[in-house]
């Protein structure tokens, strides 16, 4: 059997809707790249280096995530574990910690491995309580045993905030991959994750574009000076319409559940973005790192996802999935 | 040897350094690709050397030679072999400084051969975790004087002292920033050169992300 046959058989085994969705993303990105190529001709006085960098990085991110989704749940869980690790490392590097906390930082990476271990083992109930209850108790106890009480409460809270956002919340996106095939899913479990990522990132991009085009009135100047009411409302409307019309193609949601998702998910994306901005402002940095050219750090890109992933998961569990 | 070194550095050390530090490099294009050239960096951890070896473009990697204390890195045969053959160190006999012997002779030879020599002018790893810069030793100025055409590139490494502080054995993954400055050139005076270098390093440090490492 030639490689070409293997590839076509592999693709034939995938839900056709998922492949069409991925193709749609490639077309959208191609369109964005074409616009970015034409813009400098129309307005030669402005620099579009940043925009081109952003789009180039999107190609890489889309290729990695699409590859993981097509390869199945182990690859997708590994990919999200990596995203969680990069995010947590960025957060723990910027947040105030104490010299004694080096051991607690190691323990936090251990928590990440254990938490994703519950996803691999498909132990949903264990996953649900592990970080919010047992790590919540265990990490402060470990810090007490390390013997340093100065700044203790603030540091314990810092670690918990990082673990919940970067590991627990992002992990819900990976746990969607464990939805059993017996459930009626239009694009498989991968379709659920695909649509979560599509809706979240589309909301981010729509807010950015509407803000650039129409932005006049600042929404939260003390936290995130570039955010405007026009960007927020435009993004909300665009992403809401996308969820309402495209959601049923990739997810089993319909009716009330779909309507709630369409209204609430864009707001959650905005909330995640603003919350991470407040953290960055407090720490005194603009970006969490330079890991993704044009975008900043992994947390700069995944900030809205830390809010939308658990929301999306819980609405799915409530309205559409029997497993959870 | 050189092939084995490149292989180990690219396939093992580079992924390890990325995992441990994130290797967040600013202005990577300022790194020299051919010698003779001198890189002067601050020093807070063994991770500094690993990180510099990891961020260097593969094609220039065989030219990069970190200067390292002979009394520490050549103290036993195994570490000595590793330091010479894999890390590719240029030994500096710190103990013989001031004895009249030219402790910089190996570094000069490397520069004469067209290598890129990485020096840590602080001489040893800083004690504090706050990444304060220590007093700079003037060996780097003597090297610049001997090779006035070789550019001296200041580099500030932020955060390596938290990944593996002096005296600790277990490294902890945390992001490190590497800020590469504009090349400096020898202009005829050692004190003036050292002043310029110190100012350049402190300017890079000021651009680095803040280190919130509260001392308890």
CSV table of N, CA and C in Angstrom, one decimal, chain B residues 37-92:
chain,number,residue,atom,x,y,z
B,37,UNK,N,34.8,36.4,17.8
B,37,UNK,CA,33.8,37.3,18.4
B,37,UNK,C,33.7,36.9,19.9
B,38,UNK,N,33.3,37.8,20.7
B,38,UNK,CA,33.2,37.6,22.2
B,38,UNK,C,31.8,37.9,22.6
B,39,UNK,N,31.3,37.0,23.4
B,39,UNK,CA,30.0,37.2,24.0
B,39,UNK,C,30.2,37.4,25.5
B,40,UNK,N,29.7,38.5,26.1
B,40,UNK,CA,29.9,38.7,27.5
B,40,UNK,C,28.5,38.7,28.2
B,41,UNK,N,28.3,37.7,29.0
B,41,UNK,CA,27.0,37.5,29.7
B,41,UNK,C,27.1,37.5,31.2
B,42,UNK,N,26.0,37.9,31.9
B,42,UNK,CA,25.9,37.8,33.3
B,42,UNK,C,25.8,36.3,33.7
B,43,UNK,N,26.2,36.0,35.0
B,43,UNK,CA,26.3,34.6,35.3
B,43,UNK,C,25.6,34.3,36.7
B,44,UNK,N,24.5,33.5,36.6
B,44,UNK,CA,23.9,33.2,37.9
B,44,UNK,C,23.7,31.7,38.1
B,45,UNK,N,24.0,30.9,37.1
B,45,UNK,CA,23.7,29.5,37.2
B,45,UNK,C,24.4,28.7,36.1
B,46,UNK,N,24.6,27.4,36.3
B,46,UNK,CA,25.1,26.6,35.2
B,46,UNK,C,24.2,26.6,34.0
B,47,UNK,N,22.9,26.9,34.2
B,47,UNK,CA,21.9,26.9,33.2
B,47,UNK,C,22.3,28.0,32.1
B,48,UNK,N,23.0,29.0,32.5
B,48,UNK,CA,23.5,30.1,31.6
B,48,UNK,C,24.2,29.5,30.3
B,49,UNK,N,25.1,28.6,30.6
B,49,UNK,CA,25.9,28.0,29.5
B,49,UNK,C,25.0,27.1,28.7
B,50,UNK,N,24.2,26.3,29.3
B,50,UNK,CA,23.3,25.4,28.6
B,50,UNK,C,22.4,26.2,27.7
B,51,UNK,N,21.9,27.3,28.2
B,51,UNK,CA,21.0,28.1,27.5
B,51,UNK,C,21.6,28.8,26.3
B,52,UNK,N,22.9,29.3,26.5
B,52,UNK,CA,23.6,29.9,25.3
B,52,UNK,C,23.8,28.9,24.2
B,53,UNK,N,24.2,27.7,24.7
B,53,UNK,CA,24.5,26.6,23.7
B,53,UNK,C,23.2,26.3,22.9
B,54,UNK,N,22.1,26.4,23.7
B,54,UNK,CA,20.8,25.9,23.1
B,54,UNK,C,20.2,27.0,22.1
B,55,UNK,N,20.5,28.3,22.3
B,55,UNK,CA,19.9,29.3,21.4
B,55,UNK,C,20.7,29.6,20.2
B,56,UNK,N,22.0,29.1,20.2
B,56,UNK,CA,22.8,29.4,19.1
B,56,UNK,C,22.4,28.7,17.8
B,57,UNK,N,22.4,29.4,16.7
B,57,UNK,CA,22.1,28.7,15.4
B,57,UNK,C,23.0,27.5,15.2
B,58,UNK,N,22.4,26.4,14.7
B,58,UNK,CA,23.2,25.2,14.5
B,58,UNK,C,24.5,25.4,13.7
B,59,UNK,N,24.4,26.2,12.7
B,59,UNK,CA,25.6,26.3,11.8
B,59,UNK,C,26.8,27.0,12.5
B,60,UNK,N,26.5,27.8,13.6
B,60,UNK,CA,27.6,28.5,14.3
B,60,UNK,C,28.0,27.8,15.5
B,61,UNK,N,27.2,26.8,15.9
B,61,UNK,CA,27.4,26.1,17.2
B,61,UNK,C,28.8,25.6,17.4
B,62,UNK,N,29.4,25.0,16.3
B,62,UNK,CA,30.7,24.4,16.5
B,62,UNK,C,31.7,25.4,16.8
B,63,UNK,N,31.4,26.7,16.5
B,63,UNK,CA,32.4,27.8,16.8
B,63,UNK,C,32.3,28.3,18.3
B,64,UNK,N,31.2,28.0,19.0
B,64,UNK,CA,30.9,28.6,20.3
B,64,UNK,C,31.7,27.9,21.4
B,65,UNK,N,32.5,28.6,22.1
B,65,UNK,CA,33.4,28.0,23.1
B,65,UNK,C,33.1,28.8,24.5
B,66,UNK,N,32.4,28.2,25.4
B,66,UNK,CA,32.3,28.9,26.7
B,66,UNK,C,33.5,28.9,27.5
B,67,UNK,N,33.9,30.0,28.0
B,67,UNK,CA,35.1,30.1,28.9
B,67,UNK,C,34.6,29.6,30.3
B,68,UNK,N,35.4,28.7,30.9
B,68,UNK,CA,35.0,28.1,32.2
B,68,UNK,C,36.2,27.9,33.1
B,69,UNK,N,36.0,28.0,34.4
B,69,UNK,CA,37.0,27.8,35.4
B,69,UNK,C,37.7,26.4,35.3
B,70,UNK,N,39.0,26.4,35.1
B,70,UNK,CA,39.7,25.1,35.0
B,70,UNK,C,39.6,24.4,36.4
B,71,UNK,N,39.7,25.1,37.5
B,71,UNK,CA,39.7,24.4,38.8
B,71,UNK,C,38.4,23.7,39.1
B,72,UNK,N,37.3,24.2,38.5
B,72,UNK,CA,36.0,23.6,38.8
B,72,UNK,C,35.6,22.6,37.7
B,73,UNK,N,35.8,22.9,36.4
B,73,UNK,CA,35.3,22.0,35.4
B,73,UNK,C,36.3,21.0,34.9
B,74,UNK,N,37.5,21.1,35.3
B,74,UNK,CA,38.5,20.1,34.9
B,74,UNK,C,39.0,19.3,36.2
B,75,UNK,N,38.1,19.3,37.3
B,75,UNK,CA,38.6,18.8,38.5
B,75,UNK,C,38.7,17.3,38.5
B,76,UNK,N,37.8,16.6,37.7
B,76,UNK,CA,38.0,15.2,37.6
B,76,UNK,C,37.8,14.7,36.2
B,77,UNK,N,38.3,13.5,35.8
B,77,UNK,CA,38.4,13.2,34.4
B,77,UNK,C,37.0,13.1,33.7
B,78,UNK,N,36.0,12.7,34.4
B,78,UNK,CA,34.7,12.5,33.7
B,78,UNK,C,34.1,13.9,33.4
B,79,UNK,N,34.0,14.8,34.4
B,79,UNK,CA,33.5,16.1,34.2
B,79,UNK,C,34.4,16.9,33.2
B,80,UNK,N,35.7,16.6,33.3
B,80,UNK,CA,36.7,17.3,32.4
B,80,UNK,C,36.5,16.9,31.0
B,81,UNK,N,36.3,15.6,30.7
B,81,UNK,CA,36.0,15.1,29.4
B,81,UNK,C,34.8,15.7,28.8
B,82,UNK,N,33.7,15.7,29.6
B,82,UNK,CA,32.4,16.3,29.3
B,82,UNK,C,32.6,17.8,29.0
B,83,UNK,N,33.3,18.5,29.9
B,83,UNK,CA,33.4,19.9,29.7
B,83,UNK,C,34.2,20.3,28.4
B,84,UNK,N,35.3,19.5,28.1
B,84,UNK,CA,36.1,19.8,26.9
B,84,UNK,C,35.4,19.4,25.7
B,85,UNK,N,34.9,18.1,25.7
B,85,UNK,CA,34.5,17.5,24.4
B,85,UNK,C,33.0,17.9,24.1
B,86,UNK,N,32.1,18.0,25.0
B,86,UNK,CA,30.7,18.2,24.7
B,86,UNK,C,30.4,19.7,24.8
B,87,UNK,N,30.7,20.3,26.0
B,87,UNK,CA,30.5,21.8,26.2
B,87,UNK,C,31.4,22.6,25.3
B,88,UNK,N,32.7,22.0,25.2
B,88,UNK,CA,33.7,22.7,24.4
B,88,UNK,C,34.3,23.9,25.1
B,89,UNK,N,34.6,23.8,26.4
B,89,UNK,CA,35.0,24.9,27.1
B,89,UNK,C,36.4,25.4,26.8
B,90,UNK,N,36.7,26.6,27.0
B,90,UNK,CA,38.0,27.2,27.0
B,90,UNK,C,38.4,27.4,28.4
B,91,UNK,N,39.4,26.6,28.9
B,91,UNK,CA,39.7,26.7,30.4
B,91,UNK,C,40.3,28.0,30.8
B,92,UNK,N,39.9,28.5,31.9
B,92,UNK,CA,40.6,29.7,32.5
B,92,UNK,C,41.1,29.2,33.9
